[in-house]
Amino acid sequence: MSTSAIETASVPIHQSTDAVSTLPNVNVPADMVLIPAGEFQMRSHDIKVHGSEKLVYTVYVDAFYIDKYPVTNAQYKAFLSENRQWQKNNIHENYHNGNYLRTWNRNNYPKGKADHPVVNVSWYTAMAYAQWIGKRLPTESEWEKAARGGLHEKTYPWGDQLNTSMANYGKYIGAPTPIGEYLPNDYGVYDMAGNVWEWCLDEYDRNLHKKLPPRNYDPEANSMSETINNFLSIKTSRVLRGGSWASSPKALQVAYCGAAPPTLTCNSYGFRCVRTVSL
């Protein structure tokens, strides 16, 4: 884990329209956003009812912090500087598919792209970064709640309309853009649709809705800590959310879910981190 201090700001937790409880003031890390506790309506990404209507189910999620932006090249370089085993020329072949940090020159990201989201990272490397920085990857339900921004039954993080002024998608630009180029959602989280796909903690499960408990859904039978502590031994496909610069509008929908083997790296795959709120 990084030994550098984490800048924080003391702010009250505002009651969201989907929050059902309040918490005392907490110190929110300056690079993160507080997502309030409460229920939200999560839509199944695979199950269809009555032809085209998707199943909707209620999920309760405890409060958590999420990164305002995807992890950048500059942030990832700092991780590599302290963790030689994850550097481009040192990483074990079991943890990537051969294209890890493909555009980097050894441990240097492409010139002028410090504030671009890091791409060509596998789930394993995203997990390793998250542990180093004292965070973790979001669960699928956490990611979707943060992406919805407190809105209900909307297609995208900001509403039901989509155009190229709202997100980077459809190969209109042809590459990832710097973080924060587009407006945030109502929680103040940026780039939750388009730019880069984001790895989640979860194993991909097309029957997600059948295993749903009433509170804080953990897709792996309440084994979040086991997943985090033993992530190098995991082989099953992991969830990807949000779509990317190369995606169709459908993939940018809040409920849309992608999946890939944990070794896969791609020029449209990135990630962001979360942290549990400790009272």
mmCIF file of C-alpha atoms in Angstrom:
data_model
loop_
_atom_site.group_PDB
_atom_site.id
_atom_site.type_symbol
_atom_site.label_atom_id
_atom_site.label_comp_id
_atom_site.label_asym_id
_atom_site.label_seq_id
_atom_site.Cartn_x
_atom_site.Cartn_y
_atom_site.Cartn_z
ATOM 1 C CA MET A 1 0.000 0.000 0.000
ATOM 2 C CA SER A 2 1.125 3.519 -0.658
ATOM 3 C CA THR A 3 2.465 5.261 2.419
ATOM 4 C CA SER A 4 1.534 8.728 1.188
ATOM 5 C CA ALA A 5 -1.112 10.626 3.144
ATOM 6 C CA ILE A 6 -4.616 10.745 1.722
ATOM 7 C CA GLU A 7 -6.031 14.253 1.555
ATOM 8 C CA THR A 8 -9.499 14.485 3.054
ATOM 9 C CA ALA A 9 -12.234 17.036 3.485
ATOM 10 C CA SER A 10 -14.827 16.973 6.263
ATOM 11 C CA VAL A 11 -18.292 17.292 4.768
ATOM 12 C CA PRO A 12 -21.780 16.269 5.811
ATOM 13 C CA ILE A 13 -23.423 13.331 4.093
ATOM 14 C CA HIS A 14 -26.387 14.758 2.230
ATOM 15 C CA GLN A 15 -29.590 12.790 2.094
ATOM 16 C CA SER A 16 -30.042 11.485 -1.458
ATOM 17 C CA THR A 17 -33.448 10.770 -2.943
ATOM 18 C CA ASP A 18 -32.529 7.077 -2.814
ATOM 19 C CA ALA A 19 -30.916 7.070 0.629
ATOM 20 C CA VAL A 20 -32.865 5.625 3.533
ATOM 21 C CA SER A 21 -30.510 6.505 6.352
ATOM 22 C CA THR A 22 -28.269 9.344 7.475
ATOM 23 C CA LEU A 23 -24.729 9.253 8.790
ATOM 24 C CA PRO A 24 -22.695 11.734 10.814
ATOM 25 C CA ASN A 25 -20.052 13.876 9.180
ATOM 26 C CA VAL A 26 -17.229 11.874 7.646
ATOM 27 C CA ASN A 27 -13.898 12.723 6.069
ATOM 28 C CA VAL A 28 -14.339 12.217 2.338
ATOM 29 C CA PRO A 29 -11.054 11.709 0.477
ATOM 30 C CA ALA A 30 -10.476 14.663 -1.860
ATOM 31 C CA ASP A 31 -10.262 12.429 -4.931
ATOM 32 C CA MET A 32 -13.440 10.524 -4.129
ATOM 33 C CA VAL A 33 -17.211 11.014 -3.882
ATOM 34 C CA LEU A 34 -19.500 9.744 -1.148
ATOM 35 C CA ILE A 35 -22.331 7.523 -2.366
ATOM 36 C CA PRO A 36 -25.077 7.498 0.301
ATOM 37 C CA ALA A 37 -26.551 4.362 1.796
ATOM 38 C CA GLY A 38 -29.931 3.252 0.559
ATOM 39 C CA GLU A 39 -31.972 1.297 -1.917
ATOM 40 C CA PHE A 40 -31.958 1.693 -5.671
ATOM 41 C CA GLN A 41 -33.600 -0.054 -8.568
ATOM 42 C CA MET A 42 -31.110 -2.279 -10.373
ATOM 43 C CA ARG A 43 -32.052 -3.659 -13.768
ATOM 44 C CA SER A 44 -31.120 -7.137 -14.893
ATOM 45 C CA HIS A 45 -28.803 -6.975 -17.901
ATOM 46 C CA ASP A 46 -29.709 -10.410 -19.270
ATOM 47 C CA ILE A 47 -33.170 -11.431 -18.110
ATOM 48 C CA LYS A 48 -36.066 -10.221 -20.233
ATOM 49 C CA VAL A 49 -39.693 -10.296 -19.186
ATOM 50 C CA HIS A 50 -42.618 -10.022 -21.617
ATOM 51 C CA GLY A 51 -40.403 -9.793 -24.669
ATOM 52 C CA SER A 52 -38.222 -6.719 -24.156
ATOM 53 C CA GLU A 53 -38.895 -5.494 -20.623
ATOM 54 C CA LYS A 54 -36.010 -6.158 -18.263
ATOM 55 C CA LEU A 55 -36.453 -7.351 -14.717
ATOM 56 C CA VAL A 56 -36.038 -4.642 -12.059
ATOM 57 C CA TYR A 57 -35.105 -5.510 -8.486
ATOM 58 C CA THR A 58 -34.328 -3.539 -5.355
ATOM 59 C CA VAL A 59 -30.814 -3.516 -3.911
ATOM 60 C CA TYR A 60 -29.712 -1.913 -0.656
ATOM 61 C CA VAL A 61 -26.105 -0.718 -0.588
ATOM 62 C CA ASP A 62 -24.238 0.704 2.392
ATOM 63 C CA ALA A 63 -22.527 4.055 1.982
ATOM 64 C CA PHE A 64 -19.171 3.983 0.198
ATOM 65 C CA TYR A 65 -16.659 6.265 -1.487
ATOM 66 C CA ILE A 66 -15.890 6.004 -5.189
ATOM 67 C CA ASP A 67 -13.135 7.633 -7.224
ATOM 68 C CA LYS A 68 -14.330 10.735 -9.035
ATOM 69 C CA TYR A 69 -12.458 9.611 -12.139
ATOM 70 C CA PRO A 70 -10.961 6.463 -13.630
ATOM 71 C CA VAL A 71 -7.380 5.745 -12.560
ATOM 72 C CA THR A 72 -4.960 7.683 -14.764
ATOM 73 C CA ASN A 73 -1.651 6.820 -16.383
ATOM 74 C CA ALA A 74 0.192 9.036 -13.907
ATOM 75 C CA GLN A 75 -1.450 7.333 -10.934
ATOM 76 C CA TYR A 76 -0.699 3.896 -12.323
ATOM 77 C CA LYS A 77 2.934 4.824 -12.934
ATOM 78 C CA ALA A 78 3.262 5.687 -9.234
ATOM 79 C CA PHE A 79 1.987 2.193 -8.421
ATOM 80 C CA LEU A 80 4.519 0.583 -10.762
ATOM 81 C CA SER A 81 7.361 2.574 -9.211
ATOM 82 C CA GLU A 82 6.696 0.875 -5.864
ATOM 83 C CA ASN A 83 5.725 -2.544 -7.206
ATOM 84 C CA ARG A 84 8.289 -3.893 -9.642
ATOM 85 C CA GLN A 85 6.481 -7.215 -10.005
ATOM 86 C CA TRP A 86 3.638 -5.458 -11.850
ATOM 87 C CA GLN A 87 5.871 -3.538 -14.245
ATOM 88 C CA LYS A 88 5.502 -4.210 -17.951
ATOM 89 C CA ASN A 89 8.663 -6.292 -18.283
ATOM 90 C CA ASN A 90 8.273 -8.120 -14.960
ATOM 91 C CA ILE A 91 4.617 -9.124 -14.732
ATOM 92 C CA HIS A 92 3.929 -12.864 -14.666
ATOM 93 C CA GLU A 93 2.330 -14.238 -17.820
ATOM 94 C CA ASN A 94 -0.547 -15.679 -15.775
ATOM 95 C CA TYR A 95 -1.887 -12.194 -15.083
ATOM 96 C CA HIS A 96 -2.288 -10.724 -18.559
ATOM 97 C CA ASN A 97 -2.849 -11.758 -22.174
ATOM 98 C CA GLY A 98 0.324 -10.343 -23.728
ATOM 99 C CA ASN A 99 -0.878 -6.789 -24.386
ATOM 100 C CA TYR A 100 -0.388 -5.359 -20.916
ATOM 101 C CA LEU A 101 0.418 -1.621 -21.124
ATOM 102 C CA ARG A 102 0.956 -2.142 -24.835
ATOM 103 C CA THR A 103 1.546 1.534 -25.686
ATOM 104 C CA TRP A 104 3.921 2.186 -22.769
ATOM 105 C CA ASN A 105 7.679 2.342 -23.241
ATOM 106 C CA ARG A 106 8.858 0.165 -20.362
ATOM 107 C CA ASN A 107 7.402 1.998 -17.340
ATOM 108 C CA ASN A 108 6.611 5.254 -19.120
ATOM 109 C CA TYR A 109 3.157 6.059 -20.432
ATOM 110 C CA PRO A 110 2.742 7.788 -23.823
ATOM 111 C CA LYS A 111 3.907 11.393 -23.853
ATOM 112 C CA GLY A 112 1.216 13.939 -23.009
ATOM 113 C CA LYS A 113 -1.212 11.373 -21.557
ATOM 114 C CA ALA A 114 -0.639 11.660 -17.821
ATOM 115 C CA ASP A 115 -4.305 12.557 -17.238
ATOM 116 C CA HIS A 116 -5.722 9.911 -19.567
ATOM 117 C CA PRO A 117 -7.236 6.788 -18.018
ATOM 118 C CA VAL A 118 -4.818 3.893 -17.899
ATOM 119 C CA VAL A 119 -5.825 1.159 -20.363
ATOM 120 C CA ASN A 120 -4.524 -2.261 -21.373
ATOM 121 C CA VAL A 121 -4.759 -3.370 -17.750
ATOM 122 C CA SER A 122 -6.139 -6.736 -16.662
ATOM 123 C CA TRP A 123 -8.476 -7.405 -13.741
ATOM 124 C CA TYR A 124 -5.521 -8.768 -11.793
ATOM 125 C CA THR A 125 -3.511 -5.596 -12.224
ATOM 126 C CA ALA A 126 -6.508 -3.423 -11.345
ATOM 127 C CA MET A 127 -6.963 -5.470 -8.167
ATOM 128 C CA ALA A 128 -3.280 -5.111 -7.295
ATOM 129 C CA TYR A 129 -3.396 -1.324 -7.755
ATOM 130 C CA ALA A 130 -6.530 -1.048 -5.621
ATOM 131 C CA GLN A 131 -4.929 -2.973 -2.757
ATOM 132 C CA TRP A 132 -1.777 -0.878 -2.947
ATOM 133 C CA ILE A 133 -3.721 2.381 -2.697
ATOM 134 C CA GLY A 134 -5.855 1.111 0.196
ATOM 135 C CA LYS A 135 -9.047 0.713 -1.801
ATOM 136 C CA ARG A 136 -10.769 -2.053 -3.797
ATOM 137 C CA LEU A 137 -12.716 -2.505 -7.002
ATOM 138 C CA PRO A 138 -16.466 -1.793 -6.800
ATOM 139 C CA THR A 139 -19.049 -4.528 -6.740
ATOM 140 C CA GLU A 140 -21.430 -4.465 -9.677
ATOM 141 C CA SER A 141 -24.254 -3.103 -7.525
ATOM 142 C CA GLU A 142 -22.007 -0.367 -6.093
ATOM 143 C CA TRP A 143 -20.892 0.609 -9.572
ATOM 144 C CA GLU A 144 -24.456 0.819 -10.879
ATOM 145 C CA LYS A 145 -25.698 2.825 -7.913
ATOM 146 C CA ALA A 146 -22.857 5.320 -8.334
ATOM 147 C CA ALA A 147 -23.458 5.512 -12.076
ATOM 148 C CA ARG A 148 -27.163 6.256 -11.671
ATOM 149 C CA GLY A 149 -26.375 9.358 -9.646
ATOM 150 C CA GLY A 150 -29.558 9.115 -7.596
ATOM 151 C CA LEU A 151 -31.781 9.093 -10.684
ATOM 152 C CA HIS A 152 -34.452 6.440 -11.108
ATOM 153 C CA GLU A 153 -35.301 4.453 -14.249
ATOM 154 C CA LYS A 154 -32.985 6.455 -16.514
ATOM 155 C CA THR A 155 -31.045 4.981 -19.397
ATOM 156 C CA TYR A 156 -27.761 6.846 -18.847
ATOM 157 C CA PRO A 157 -26.088 8.428 -15.799
ATOM 158 C CA TRP A 158 -27.609 11.810 -16.670
ATOM 159 C CA GLY A 159 -30.993 10.840 -18.159
ATOM 160 C CA ASP A 160 -32.445 9.269 -21.286
ATOM 161 C CA GLN A 161 -30.674 11.202 -24.064
ATOM 162 C CA LEU A 162 -27.217 10.610 -25.502
ATOM 163 C CA ASN A 163 -25.020 12.574 -27.875
ATOM 164 C CA THR A 164 -21.306 13.179 -28.354
ATOM 165 C CA SER A 165 -21.310 16.224 -26.059
ATOM 166 C CA MET A 166 -22.168 13.917 -23.134
ATOM 167 C CA ALA A 167 -19.663 11.063 -23.480
ATOM 168 C CA ASN A 168 -16.828 9.605 -25.534
ATOM 169 C CA TYR A 169 -18.253 6.645 -27.480
ATOM 170 C CA GLY A 170 -18.869 5.230 -30.944
ATOM 171 C CA LYS A 171 -15.275 5.794 -32.151
ATOM 172 C CA TYR A 172 -16.141 9.454 -32.858
ATOM 173 C CA ILE A 173 -12.863 10.519 -31.248
ATOM 174 C CA GLY A 174 -11.088 7.210 -31.768
ATOM 175 C CA ALA A 175 -9.280 6.971 -28.438
ATOM 176 C CA PRO A 176 -9.736 7.620 -24.727
ATOM 177 C CA THR A 177 -9.960 11.277 -23.703
ATOM 178 C CA PRO A 178 -8.513 12.879 -20.545
ATOM 179 C CA ILE A 179 -10.518 12.323 -17.384
ATOM 180 C CA GLY A 180 -13.251 14.846 -16.583
ATOM 181 C CA GLU A 181 -13.814 16.054 -20.145
ATOM 182 C CA TYR A 182 -17.574 15.552 -19.804
ATOM 183 C CA LEU A 183 -20.061 16.656 -17.153
ATOM 184 C CA PRO A 184 -20.451 14.500 -14.015
ATOM 185 C CA ASN A 185 -23.675 12.868 -12.909
ATOM 186 C CA ASP A 186 -25.700 14.172 -9.969
ATOM 187 C CA TYR A 187 -23.421 12.459 -7.436
ATOM 188 C CA GLY A 188 -20.438 14.299 -8.913
ATOM 189 C CA VAL A 189 -18.872 11.193 -10.493
ATOM 190 C CA TYR A 190 -17.262 11.591 -13.919
ATOM 191 C CA ASP A 191 -16.934 9.295 -16.941
ATOM 192 C CA MET A 192 -19.327 6.577 -15.790
ATOM 193 C CA ALA A 193 -20.470 6.120 -19.383
ATOM 194 C CA GLY A 194 -18.029 5.867 -22.264
ATOM 195 C CA ASN A 195 -14.286 6.569 -22.444
ATOM 196 C CA VAL A 196 -13.152 3.263 -20.858
ATOM 197 C CA TRP A 197 -14.838 0.108 -19.632
ATOM 198 C CA GLU A 198 -14.337 -0.326 -15.884
ATOM 199 C CA TRP A 199 -13.449 -3.583 -14.157
ATOM 200 C CA CYS A 200 -15.630 -4.589 -11.196
ATOM 201 C CA LEU A 201 -14.888 -6.997 -8.363
ATOM 202 C CA ASP A 202 -17.646 -9.443 -9.286
ATOM 203 C CA GLU A 203 -17.652 -12.660 -11.167
ATOM 204 C CA TYR A 204 -19.960 -12.314 -14.168
ATOM 205 C CA ASP A 205 -23.283 -14.005 -13.400
ATOM 206 C CA ARG A 206 -26.118 -13.918 -15.902
ATOM 207 C CA ASN A 207 -28.504 -15.161 -13.188
ATOM 208 C CA LEU A 208 -27.623 -12.339 -10.802
ATOM 209 C CA HIS A 209 -31.241 -11.618 -9.889
ATOM 210 C CA LYS A 210 -31.865 -15.169 -8.629
ATOM 211 C CA LYS A 211 -29.218 -14.848 -5.891
ATOM 212 C CA LEU A 212 -30.137 -11.423 -4.613
ATOM 213 C CA PRO A 213 -30.280 -10.981 -0.813
ATOM 214 C CA PRO A 214 -32.056 -7.912 0.582
ATOM 215 C CA ARG A 215 -28.953 -5.969 1.610
ATOM 216 C CA ASN A 216 -25.485 -5.267 0.239
ATOM 217 C CA TYR A 217 -25.489 -7.833 -2.501
ATOM 218 C CA ASP A 218 -22.240 -9.769 -2.725
ATOM 219 C CA PRO A 219 -22.176 -11.781 -5.957
ATOM 220 C CA GLU A 220 -19.887 -14.428 -4.500
ATOM 221 C CA ALA A 221 -21.901 -15.621 -1.482
ATOM 222 C CA ASN A 222 -20.613 -12.945 0.897
ATOM 223 C CA SER A 223 -17.003 -13.770 0.071
ATOM 224 C CA MET A 224 -15.771 -10.287 -0.826
ATOM 225 C CA SER A 225 -12.817 -10.503 1.523
ATOM 226 C CA GLU A 226 -11.923 -13.932 0.186
ATOM 227 C CA THR A 227 -11.965 -12.585 -3.372
ATOM 228 C CA ILE A 228 -9.741 -9.646 -2.434
ATOM 229 C CA ASN A 229 -7.294 -11.723 -0.394
ATOM 230 C CA ASN A 230 -6.987 -14.494 -2.978
ATOM 231 C CA PHE A 231 -7.501 -12.601 -6.220
ATOM 232 C CA LEU A 232 -4.446 -14.093 -7.934
ATOM 233 C CA SER A 233 -6.038 -17.542 -7.853
ATOM 234 C CA ILE A 234 -9.308 -16.487 -9.516
ATOM 235 C CA LYS A 235 -9.923 -17.694 -13.067
ATOM 236 C CA THR A 236 -13.591 -16.882 -13.765
ATOM 237 C CA SER A 237 -14.747 -13.998 -15.956
ATOM 238 C CA ARG A 238 -15.219 -10.615 -14.300
ATOM 239 C CA VAL A 239 -17.763 -7.851 -14.816
ATOM 240 C CA LEU A 240 -17.014 -4.778 -16.938
ATOM 241 C CA ARG A 241 -19.280 -1.738 -16.841
ATOM 242 C CA GLY A 242 -19.828 1.611 -18.542
ATOM 243 C CA GLY A 243 -18.857 1.109 -22.174
ATOM 244 C CA SER A 244 -15.964 2.893 -23.850
ATOM 245 C CA TRP A 245 -14.764 5.241 -26.565
ATOM 246 C CA ALA A 246 -15.306 2.403 -29.065
ATOM 247 C CA SER A 247 -18.736 1.254 -27.825
ATOM 248 C CA SER A 248 -22.207 1.561 -29.275
ATOM 249 C CA PRO A 249 -24.816 3.601 -27.348
ATOM 250 C CA LYS A 250 -26.293 0.378 -25.956
ATOM 251 C CA ALA A 251 -23.107 -0.411 -24.020
ATOM 252 C CA LEU A 252 -23.242 3.011 -22.331
ATOM 253 C CA GLN A 253 -26.601 2.240 -20.728
ATOM 254 C CA VAL A 254 -26.351 2.105 -16.934
ATOM 255 C CA ALA A 255 -27.759 -1.433 -16.766
ATOM 256 C CA TYR A 256 -25.560 -2.858 -19.531
ATOM 257 C CA CYS A 257 -22.955 -5.373 -18.415
ATOM 258 C CA GLY A 258 -19.892 -6.717 -20.180
ATOM 259 C CA ALA A 259 -17.592 -9.531 -19.099
ATOM 260 C CA ALA A 260 -14.086 -10.774 -19.825
ATOM 261 C CA PRO A 261 -11.490 -13.213 -18.483
ATOM 262 C CA PRO A 262 -9.406 -11.603 -15.720
ATOM 263 C CA THR A 263 -6.283 -11.853 -17.905
ATOM 264 C CA LEU A 264 -7.713 -9.799 -20.758
ATOM 265 C CA THR A 265 -6.203 -6.410 -21.509
ATOM 266 C CA CYS A 266 -7.615 -4.046 -24.096
ATOM 267 C CA ASN A 267 -7.177 -0.441 -25.210
ATOM 268 C CA SER A 268 -10.675 0.290 -23.924
ATOM 269 C CA TYR A 269 -10.394 -1.387 -20.474
ATOM 270 C CA GLY A 270 -9.623 0.684 -17.383
ATOM 271 C CA PHE A 271 -10.934 0.933 -13.818
ATOM 272 C CA ARG A 272 -11.681 3.073 -10.798
ATOM 273 C CA CYS A 273 -11.684 2.205 -7.093
ATOM 274 C CA VAL A 274 -13.967 2.413 -4.072
ATOM 275 C CA ARG A 275 -13.520 2.416 -0.305
ATOM 276 C CA THR A 276 -15.966 1.307 2.388
ATOM 277 C CA VAL A 277 -17.152 4.042 4.752
ATOM 278 C CA SER A 278 -15.822 3.372 8.247
ATOM 279 C CA LEU A 279 -17.722 4.942 11.123
#
